[in-house]
CSV table of C-alpha atoms in Angstrom, one decimal:
chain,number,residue,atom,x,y,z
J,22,UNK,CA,71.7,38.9,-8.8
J,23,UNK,CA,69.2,39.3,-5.5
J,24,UNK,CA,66.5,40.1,-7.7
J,25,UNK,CA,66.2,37.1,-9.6
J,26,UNK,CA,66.2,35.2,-6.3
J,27,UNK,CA,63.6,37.5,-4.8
J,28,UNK,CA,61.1,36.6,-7.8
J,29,UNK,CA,62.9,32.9,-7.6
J,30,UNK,CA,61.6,33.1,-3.5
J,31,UNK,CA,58.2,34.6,-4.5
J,32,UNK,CA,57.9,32.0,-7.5
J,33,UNK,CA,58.6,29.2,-4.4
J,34,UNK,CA,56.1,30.5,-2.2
J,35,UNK,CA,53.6,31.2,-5.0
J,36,UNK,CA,54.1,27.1,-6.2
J,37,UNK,CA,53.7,26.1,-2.1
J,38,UNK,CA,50.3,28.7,-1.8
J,39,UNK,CA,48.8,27.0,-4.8
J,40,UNK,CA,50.2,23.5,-3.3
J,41,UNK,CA,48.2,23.9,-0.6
J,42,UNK,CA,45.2,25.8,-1.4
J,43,UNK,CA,44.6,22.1,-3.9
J,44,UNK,CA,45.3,20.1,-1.4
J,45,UNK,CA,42.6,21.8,1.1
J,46,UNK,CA,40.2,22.3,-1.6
J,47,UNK,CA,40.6,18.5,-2.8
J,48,UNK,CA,40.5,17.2,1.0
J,49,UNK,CA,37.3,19.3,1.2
J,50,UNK,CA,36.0,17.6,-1.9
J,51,UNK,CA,36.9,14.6,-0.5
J,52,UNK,CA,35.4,15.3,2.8
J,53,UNK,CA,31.8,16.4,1.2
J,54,UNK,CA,31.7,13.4,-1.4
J,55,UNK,CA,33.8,11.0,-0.1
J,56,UNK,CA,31.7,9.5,2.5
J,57,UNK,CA,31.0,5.6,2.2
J,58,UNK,CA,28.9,5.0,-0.8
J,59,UNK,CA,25.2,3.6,0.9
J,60,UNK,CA,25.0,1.0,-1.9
J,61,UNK,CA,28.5,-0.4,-1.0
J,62,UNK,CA,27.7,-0.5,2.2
J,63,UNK,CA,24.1,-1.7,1.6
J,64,UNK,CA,26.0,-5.0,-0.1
J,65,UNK,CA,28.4,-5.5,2.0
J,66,UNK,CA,26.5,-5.8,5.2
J,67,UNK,CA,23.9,-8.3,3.2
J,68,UNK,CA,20.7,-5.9,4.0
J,69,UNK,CA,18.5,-3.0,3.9
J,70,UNK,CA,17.8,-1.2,6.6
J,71,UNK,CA,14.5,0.6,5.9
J,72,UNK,CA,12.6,3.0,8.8
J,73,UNK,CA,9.0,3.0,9.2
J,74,UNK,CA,6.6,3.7,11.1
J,75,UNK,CA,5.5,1.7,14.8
J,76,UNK,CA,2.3,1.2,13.9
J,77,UNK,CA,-0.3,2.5,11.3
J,78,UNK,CA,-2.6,-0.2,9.5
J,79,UNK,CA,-1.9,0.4,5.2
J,80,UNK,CA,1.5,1.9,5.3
J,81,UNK,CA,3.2,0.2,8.0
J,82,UNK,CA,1.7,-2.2,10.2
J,83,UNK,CA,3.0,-5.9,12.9
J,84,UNK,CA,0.7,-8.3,13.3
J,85,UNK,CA,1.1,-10.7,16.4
J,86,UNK,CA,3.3,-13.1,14.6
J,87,UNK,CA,5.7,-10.5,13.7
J,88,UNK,CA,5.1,-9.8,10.2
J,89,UNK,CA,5.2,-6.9,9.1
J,90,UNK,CA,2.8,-5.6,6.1
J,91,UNK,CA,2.0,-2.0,4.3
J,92,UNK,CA,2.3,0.3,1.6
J,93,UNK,CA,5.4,1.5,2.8
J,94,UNK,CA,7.0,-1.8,4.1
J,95,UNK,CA,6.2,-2.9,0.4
J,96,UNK,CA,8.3,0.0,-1.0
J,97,UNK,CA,11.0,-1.5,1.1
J,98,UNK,CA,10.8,-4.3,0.1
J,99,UNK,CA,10.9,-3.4,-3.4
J,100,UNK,CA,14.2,-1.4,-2.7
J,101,UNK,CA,15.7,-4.7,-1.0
J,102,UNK,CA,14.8,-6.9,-4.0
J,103,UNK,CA,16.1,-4.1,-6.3
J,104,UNK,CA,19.7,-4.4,-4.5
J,105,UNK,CA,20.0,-8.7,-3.6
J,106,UNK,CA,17.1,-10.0,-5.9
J,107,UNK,CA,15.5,-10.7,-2.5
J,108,UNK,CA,12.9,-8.8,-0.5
J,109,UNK,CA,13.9,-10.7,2.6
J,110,UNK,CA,17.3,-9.2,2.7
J,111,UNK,CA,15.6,-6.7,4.8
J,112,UNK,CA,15.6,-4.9,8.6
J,113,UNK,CA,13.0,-2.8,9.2
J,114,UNK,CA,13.1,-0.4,11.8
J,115,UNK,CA,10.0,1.0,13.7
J,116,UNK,CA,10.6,5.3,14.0
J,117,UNK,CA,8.5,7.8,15.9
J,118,UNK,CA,7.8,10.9,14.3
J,119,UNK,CA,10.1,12.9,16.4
J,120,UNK,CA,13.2,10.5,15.8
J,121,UNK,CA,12.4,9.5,12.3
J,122,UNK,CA,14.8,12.3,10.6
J,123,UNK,CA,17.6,12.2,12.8
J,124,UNK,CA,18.0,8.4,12.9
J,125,UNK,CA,18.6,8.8,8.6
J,126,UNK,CA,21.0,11.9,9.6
J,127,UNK,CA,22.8,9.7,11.9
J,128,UNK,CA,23.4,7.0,9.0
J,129,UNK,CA,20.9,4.4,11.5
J,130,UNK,CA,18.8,3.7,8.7
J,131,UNK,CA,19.4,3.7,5.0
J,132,UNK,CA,16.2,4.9,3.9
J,133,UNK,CA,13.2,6.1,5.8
J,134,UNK,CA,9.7,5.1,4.2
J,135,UNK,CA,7.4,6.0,7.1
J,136,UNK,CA,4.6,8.5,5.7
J,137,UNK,CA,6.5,11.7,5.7
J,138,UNK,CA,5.5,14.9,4.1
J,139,UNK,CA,8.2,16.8,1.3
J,140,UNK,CA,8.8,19.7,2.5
J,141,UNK,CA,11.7,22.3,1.7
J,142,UNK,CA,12.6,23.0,5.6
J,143,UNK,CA,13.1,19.2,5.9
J,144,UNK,CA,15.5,18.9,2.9
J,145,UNK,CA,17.1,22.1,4.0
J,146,UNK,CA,17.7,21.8,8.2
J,147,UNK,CA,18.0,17.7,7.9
J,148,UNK,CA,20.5,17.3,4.7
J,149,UNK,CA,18.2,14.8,3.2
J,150,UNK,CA,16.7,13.9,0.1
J,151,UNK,CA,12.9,12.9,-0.7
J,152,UNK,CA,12.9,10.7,-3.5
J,153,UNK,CA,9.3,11.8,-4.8
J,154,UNK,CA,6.1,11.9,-3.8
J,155,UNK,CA,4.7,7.6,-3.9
J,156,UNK,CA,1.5,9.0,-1.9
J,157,UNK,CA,-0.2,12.3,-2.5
J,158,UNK,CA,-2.0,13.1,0.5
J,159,UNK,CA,-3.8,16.3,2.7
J,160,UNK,CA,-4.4,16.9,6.6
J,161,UNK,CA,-7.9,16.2,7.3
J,162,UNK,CA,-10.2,16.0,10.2
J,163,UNK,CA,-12.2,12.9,12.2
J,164,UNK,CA,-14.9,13.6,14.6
J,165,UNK,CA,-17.7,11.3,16.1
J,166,UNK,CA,-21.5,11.8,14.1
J,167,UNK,CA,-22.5,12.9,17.4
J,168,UNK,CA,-20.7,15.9,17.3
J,169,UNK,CA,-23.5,16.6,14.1
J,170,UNK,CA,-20.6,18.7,11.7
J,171,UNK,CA,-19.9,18.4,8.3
J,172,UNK,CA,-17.2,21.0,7.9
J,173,UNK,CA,-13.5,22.3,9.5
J,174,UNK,CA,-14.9,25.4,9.9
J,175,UNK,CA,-18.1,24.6,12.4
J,176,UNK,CA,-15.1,22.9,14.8
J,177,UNK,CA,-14.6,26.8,16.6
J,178,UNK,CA,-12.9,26.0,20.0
J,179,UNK,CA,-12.8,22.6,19.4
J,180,UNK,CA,-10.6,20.6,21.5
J,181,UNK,CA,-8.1,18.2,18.4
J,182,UNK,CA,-6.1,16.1,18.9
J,183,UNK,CA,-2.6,16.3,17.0
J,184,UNK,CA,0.5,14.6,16.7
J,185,UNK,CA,4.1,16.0,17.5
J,186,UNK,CA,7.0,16.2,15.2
J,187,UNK,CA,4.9,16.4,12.3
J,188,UNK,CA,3.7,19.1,9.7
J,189,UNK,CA,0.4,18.3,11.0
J,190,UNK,CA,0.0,21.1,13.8
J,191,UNK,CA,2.1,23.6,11.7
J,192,UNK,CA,-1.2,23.5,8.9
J,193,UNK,CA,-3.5,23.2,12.0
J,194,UNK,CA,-2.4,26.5,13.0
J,195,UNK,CA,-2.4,28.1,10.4
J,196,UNK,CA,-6.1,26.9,9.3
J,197,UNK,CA,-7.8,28.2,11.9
J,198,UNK,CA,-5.9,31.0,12.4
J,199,UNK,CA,-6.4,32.1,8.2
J,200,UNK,CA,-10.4,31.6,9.6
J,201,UNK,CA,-10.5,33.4,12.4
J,202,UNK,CA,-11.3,30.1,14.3
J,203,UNK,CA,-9.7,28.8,18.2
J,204,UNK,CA,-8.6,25.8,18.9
J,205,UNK,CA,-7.1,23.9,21.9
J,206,UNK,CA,-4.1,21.4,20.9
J,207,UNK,CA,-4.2,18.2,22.7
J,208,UNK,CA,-0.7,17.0,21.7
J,209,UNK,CA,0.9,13.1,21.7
J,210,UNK,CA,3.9,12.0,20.8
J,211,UNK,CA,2.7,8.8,18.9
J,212,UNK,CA,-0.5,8.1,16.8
J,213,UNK,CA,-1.1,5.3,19.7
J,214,UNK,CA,-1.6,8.1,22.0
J,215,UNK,CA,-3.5,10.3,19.9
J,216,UNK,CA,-6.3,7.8,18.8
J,217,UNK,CA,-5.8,7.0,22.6
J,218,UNK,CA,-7.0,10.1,23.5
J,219,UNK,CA,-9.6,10.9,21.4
J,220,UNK,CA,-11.2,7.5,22.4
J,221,UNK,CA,-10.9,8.3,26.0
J,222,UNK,CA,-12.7,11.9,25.2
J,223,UNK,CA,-9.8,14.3,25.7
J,224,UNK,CA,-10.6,15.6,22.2
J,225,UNK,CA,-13.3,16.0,20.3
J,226,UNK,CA,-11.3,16.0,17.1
J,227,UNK,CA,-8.7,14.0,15.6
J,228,UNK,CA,-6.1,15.7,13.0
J,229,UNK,CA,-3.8,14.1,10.9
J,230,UNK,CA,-3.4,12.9,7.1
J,231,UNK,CA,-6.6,11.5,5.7
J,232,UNK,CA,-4.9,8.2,5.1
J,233,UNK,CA,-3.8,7.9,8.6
J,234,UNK,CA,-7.6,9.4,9.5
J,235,UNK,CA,-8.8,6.0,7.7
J,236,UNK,CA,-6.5,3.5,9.3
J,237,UNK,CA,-6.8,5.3,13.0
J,238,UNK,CA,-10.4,4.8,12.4
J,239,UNK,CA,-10.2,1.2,12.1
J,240,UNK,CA,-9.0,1.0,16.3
J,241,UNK,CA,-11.8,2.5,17.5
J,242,UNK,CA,-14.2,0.4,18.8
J,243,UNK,CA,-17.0,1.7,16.9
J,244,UNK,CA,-15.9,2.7,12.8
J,245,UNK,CA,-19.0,4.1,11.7
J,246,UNK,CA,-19.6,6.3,14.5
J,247,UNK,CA,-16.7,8.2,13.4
J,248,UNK,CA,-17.0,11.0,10.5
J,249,UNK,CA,-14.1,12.0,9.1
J,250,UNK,CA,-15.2,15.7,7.2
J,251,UNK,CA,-14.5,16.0,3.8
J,252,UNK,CA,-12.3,19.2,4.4
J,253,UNK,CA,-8.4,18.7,3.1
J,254,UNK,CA,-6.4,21.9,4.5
J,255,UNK,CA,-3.0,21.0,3.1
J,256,UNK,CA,-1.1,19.4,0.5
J,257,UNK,CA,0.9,16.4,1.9
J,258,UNK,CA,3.3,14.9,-0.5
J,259,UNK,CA,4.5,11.7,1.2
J,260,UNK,CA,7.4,10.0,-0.2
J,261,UNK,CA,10.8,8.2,0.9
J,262,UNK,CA,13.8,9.8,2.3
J,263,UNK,CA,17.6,9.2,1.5
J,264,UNK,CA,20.4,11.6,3.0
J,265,UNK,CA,21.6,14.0,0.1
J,266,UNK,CA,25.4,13.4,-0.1
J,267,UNK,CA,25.3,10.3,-2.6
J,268,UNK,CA,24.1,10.8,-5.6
J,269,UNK,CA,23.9,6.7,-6.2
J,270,UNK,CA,22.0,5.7,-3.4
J,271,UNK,CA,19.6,9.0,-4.7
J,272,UNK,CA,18.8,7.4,-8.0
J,273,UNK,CA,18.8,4.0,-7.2
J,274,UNK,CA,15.5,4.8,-4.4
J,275,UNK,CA,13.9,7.0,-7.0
J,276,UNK,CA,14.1,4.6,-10.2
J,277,UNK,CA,12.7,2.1,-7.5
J,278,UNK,CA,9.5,4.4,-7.3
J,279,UNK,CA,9.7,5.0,-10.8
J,280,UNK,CA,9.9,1.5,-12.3
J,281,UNK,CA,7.1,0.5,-10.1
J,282,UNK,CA,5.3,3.1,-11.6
J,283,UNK,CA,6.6,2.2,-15.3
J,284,UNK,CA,5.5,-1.1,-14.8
J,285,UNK,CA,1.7,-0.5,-14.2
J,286,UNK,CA,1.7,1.9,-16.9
J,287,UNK,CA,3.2,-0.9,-19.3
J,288,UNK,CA,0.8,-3.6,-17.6
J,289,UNK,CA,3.7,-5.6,-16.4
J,290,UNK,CA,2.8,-7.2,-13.0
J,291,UNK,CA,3.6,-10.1,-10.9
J,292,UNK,CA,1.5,-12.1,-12.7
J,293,UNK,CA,2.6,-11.2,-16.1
J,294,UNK,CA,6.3,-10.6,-15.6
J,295,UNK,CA,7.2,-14.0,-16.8
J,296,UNK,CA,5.5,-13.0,-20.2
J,297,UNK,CA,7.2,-9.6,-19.9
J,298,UNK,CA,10.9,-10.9,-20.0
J,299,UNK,CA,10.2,-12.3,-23.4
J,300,UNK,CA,7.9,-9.4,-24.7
J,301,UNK,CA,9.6,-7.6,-28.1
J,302,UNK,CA,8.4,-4.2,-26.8
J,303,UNK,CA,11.1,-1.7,-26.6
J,304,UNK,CA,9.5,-0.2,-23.9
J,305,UNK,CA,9.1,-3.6,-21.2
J,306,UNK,CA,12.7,-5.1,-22.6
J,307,UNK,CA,14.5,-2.0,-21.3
J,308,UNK,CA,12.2,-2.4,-18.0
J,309,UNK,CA,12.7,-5.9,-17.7
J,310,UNK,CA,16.4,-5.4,-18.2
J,311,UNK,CA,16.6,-7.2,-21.6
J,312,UNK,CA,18.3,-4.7,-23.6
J,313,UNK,CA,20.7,-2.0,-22.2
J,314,UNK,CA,22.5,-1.5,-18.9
J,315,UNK,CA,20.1,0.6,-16.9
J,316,UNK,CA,20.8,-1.5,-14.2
J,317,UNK,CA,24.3,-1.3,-14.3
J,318,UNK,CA,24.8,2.2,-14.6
J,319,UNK,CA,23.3,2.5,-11.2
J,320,UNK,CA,25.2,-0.5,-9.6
J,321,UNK,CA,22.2,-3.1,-9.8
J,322,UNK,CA,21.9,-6.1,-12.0
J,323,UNK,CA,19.8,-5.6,-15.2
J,324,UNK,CA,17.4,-7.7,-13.9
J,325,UNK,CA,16.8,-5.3,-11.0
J,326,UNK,CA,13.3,-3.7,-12.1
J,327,UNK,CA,12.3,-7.2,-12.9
J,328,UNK,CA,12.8,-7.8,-9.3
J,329,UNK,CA,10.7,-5.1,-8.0
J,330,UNK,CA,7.9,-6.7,-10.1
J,331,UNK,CA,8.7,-10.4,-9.6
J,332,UNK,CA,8.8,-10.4,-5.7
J,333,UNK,CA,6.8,-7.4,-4.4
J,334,UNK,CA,4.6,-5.8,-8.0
J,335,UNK,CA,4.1,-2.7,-9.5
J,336,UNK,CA,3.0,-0.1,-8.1
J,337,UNK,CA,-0.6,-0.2,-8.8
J,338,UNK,CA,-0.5,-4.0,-6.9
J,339,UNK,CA,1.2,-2.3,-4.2
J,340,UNK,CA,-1.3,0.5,-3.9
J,341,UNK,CA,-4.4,-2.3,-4.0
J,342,UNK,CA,-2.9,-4.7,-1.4
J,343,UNK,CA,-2.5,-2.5,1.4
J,344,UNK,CA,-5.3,0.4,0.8
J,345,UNK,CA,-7.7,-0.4,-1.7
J,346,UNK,CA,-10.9,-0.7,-2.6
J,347,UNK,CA,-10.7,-4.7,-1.1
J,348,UNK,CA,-8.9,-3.4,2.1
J,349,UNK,CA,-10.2,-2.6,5.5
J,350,UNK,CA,-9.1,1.3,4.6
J,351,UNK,CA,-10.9,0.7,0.8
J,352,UNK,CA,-9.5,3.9,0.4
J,353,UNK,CA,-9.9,5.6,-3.4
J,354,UNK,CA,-6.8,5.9,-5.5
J,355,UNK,CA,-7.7,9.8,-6.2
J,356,UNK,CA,-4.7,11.8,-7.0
J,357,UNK,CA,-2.8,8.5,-6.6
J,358,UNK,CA,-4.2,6.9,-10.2
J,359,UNK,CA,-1.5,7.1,-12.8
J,360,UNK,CA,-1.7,10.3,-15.2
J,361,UNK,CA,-3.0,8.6,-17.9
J,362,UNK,CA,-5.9,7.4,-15.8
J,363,UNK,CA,-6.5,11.0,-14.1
J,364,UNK,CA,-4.8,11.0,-11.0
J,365,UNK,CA,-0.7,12.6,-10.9
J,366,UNK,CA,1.1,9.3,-10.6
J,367,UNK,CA,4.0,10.0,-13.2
J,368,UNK,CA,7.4,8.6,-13.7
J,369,UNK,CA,10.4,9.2,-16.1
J,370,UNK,CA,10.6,6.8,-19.0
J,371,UNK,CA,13.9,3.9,-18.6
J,372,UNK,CA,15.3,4.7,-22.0
């Protein structure tokens, strides 16, 4: 009779061990994915809150009125009108490069749109997510035409400017070392006090993306004393950052950058989208949101990419309104030219 009641006291304390080890490996589900969805929240507080940078002409930019223009304001835009059918349903909040990460880790922002390069160790230390890459860019060099160089590798114990808190001096090093070069840093903590710096002299060279190299440019007194060499010494993927526990918020920023790019390819535009919405394409009516629930499944409206287009463009508009060819910057689309045009611009299909 006592052995039946051991295996009935094992069979208990079996039952309990399983008990608990579900109830700590649910909890610890929980815990991981059970954090307030962004989109919820997004809704229920009635806006966006998008980072960017404090200051850099074509991506993100305050005039003396207040308002706020740039490539990647735009894309904020677009992700506000994609959410409330309204790009004004937006706060936008100006980042440094040091703080720019950690303000997304902290849940201060939503999304952070502020010219940032992909890389793995960000992902990886931060817990975050880049959606893709909206700008392809590469680390470049400006110098004045007085210096009388044409290449990276005539600036020997040069004395460069270069921005903390950025990839930026991790590829400086590394070029000049890979060349047997020297270099003395000059480092800032903002591109203010970089271009600050190289205007006052305290560096002969200025370092930094070429499309920043193009807008700093514009500040100095004199533009077309000012070279910048046609060296690019890195890869610089920039693209917009979400933190990686929810999934939702994840694919509702990247079918933002991909519908944008959709659009263009299909020709739909803010000039044309009225057209689109009655188009018999299978292609613009799944875009447009006039057949299926592509919107839905994400938890927009179907009308959501229609937004995007309606109220801020595609992304071809974007890309022309804040650093094209009729820009101050006139900077060439390049790698940025959808794949079907020869640059790498390429999105997923809406089907």
């Amino acid at each position: 009779m006592d052995r039946p009641r051991r295996h009935e006291g094992l069979g208990r304390a079996t039952l309990q061990w399983a008990v608990a080890a579900y109830v700590v490996a649910i909890t610890g589900f929980a815990h991981s994915a059970g954090s307030p969805p962004t989109l919820m929240a997004i809704k229920a507080r009635g806006s966006l809150v998008c980072g960017v940078n404090e200051g850099l002409p074509g991506f993100s930019n305050v005039d003396e009125r207040g308002v706020w223009s740039g490539f990647d304001v735009d894309f904020c835009r677009a992700i506000a009108a994609a959410v409330f059918g309204d790009p004004k349903k937006l706060k936008l909040v100006p980042l440094s490069a040091d703080a720019r990460f950690q303000a997304l880790r902290d849940g201060k922002i939503d999304v952070l749109a502020r010219n940032s390069t992909w890389t793995m160790g960000r992902e990886t230390e931060f817990g975050l997510t880049f959606v893709g890459a909206t700008y392809y860019d590469g680390q470049g060099f400006m110098v004045p035409r007085t210096l009388r160089v044409n290449s990276a590798l005539q600036l020997d114990g040069a004395k460069i400017c270069v921005q903390s808190g950025t990839t930026t001096i991790d590829n400086l090093s590394d070029f000049f070392t890979s060349n047997g070069l020297t270099l003395q840093e000059v480092v800032s903590a903002s591109t203010d006090e970089s271009i600050t710096n190289y205007n006052a002299g305290l560096c002969s060279v200025l370092t930094s993306d070429l499309s920043q190299l193009y807008a700093l440019r514009l500040r100095l007194a004199k533009p077309r004393d000012q070279l910048i060499l046609p060296d690019v010494i890195s890869k610089e993927p920039l693209g917009p950052v979400v933190r990686d526990n929810d999934l939702q918020w994840i694919r509702v920023v990247q079918w933002v950058y991909f519908a944008m790019l959709n659009a263009e390819e299909l020709g739909v535009s803010s000039r044309t989208i009225d057209q689109a919405m009655r188009s018999q394409k299978p292609e613009v009516k799944r875009l447009v949101g006039a057949s299926g629930d592509f919107g839905a499944e994400i938890g927009l409206s179907n009308a959501w990419a229609a937004n995007i287009v309606r109220y801020v463009g595609n992304y071809g508009e974007v890309f022309e309104r804040n650093l094209g060819a009729t820009t101050p910057l006139a900077i060439p689309r390049g790698l940025n030219q959808l794949w079907s045009a020869g640059g790498i611009q390429y999105a997923p299909p809406i089907r």
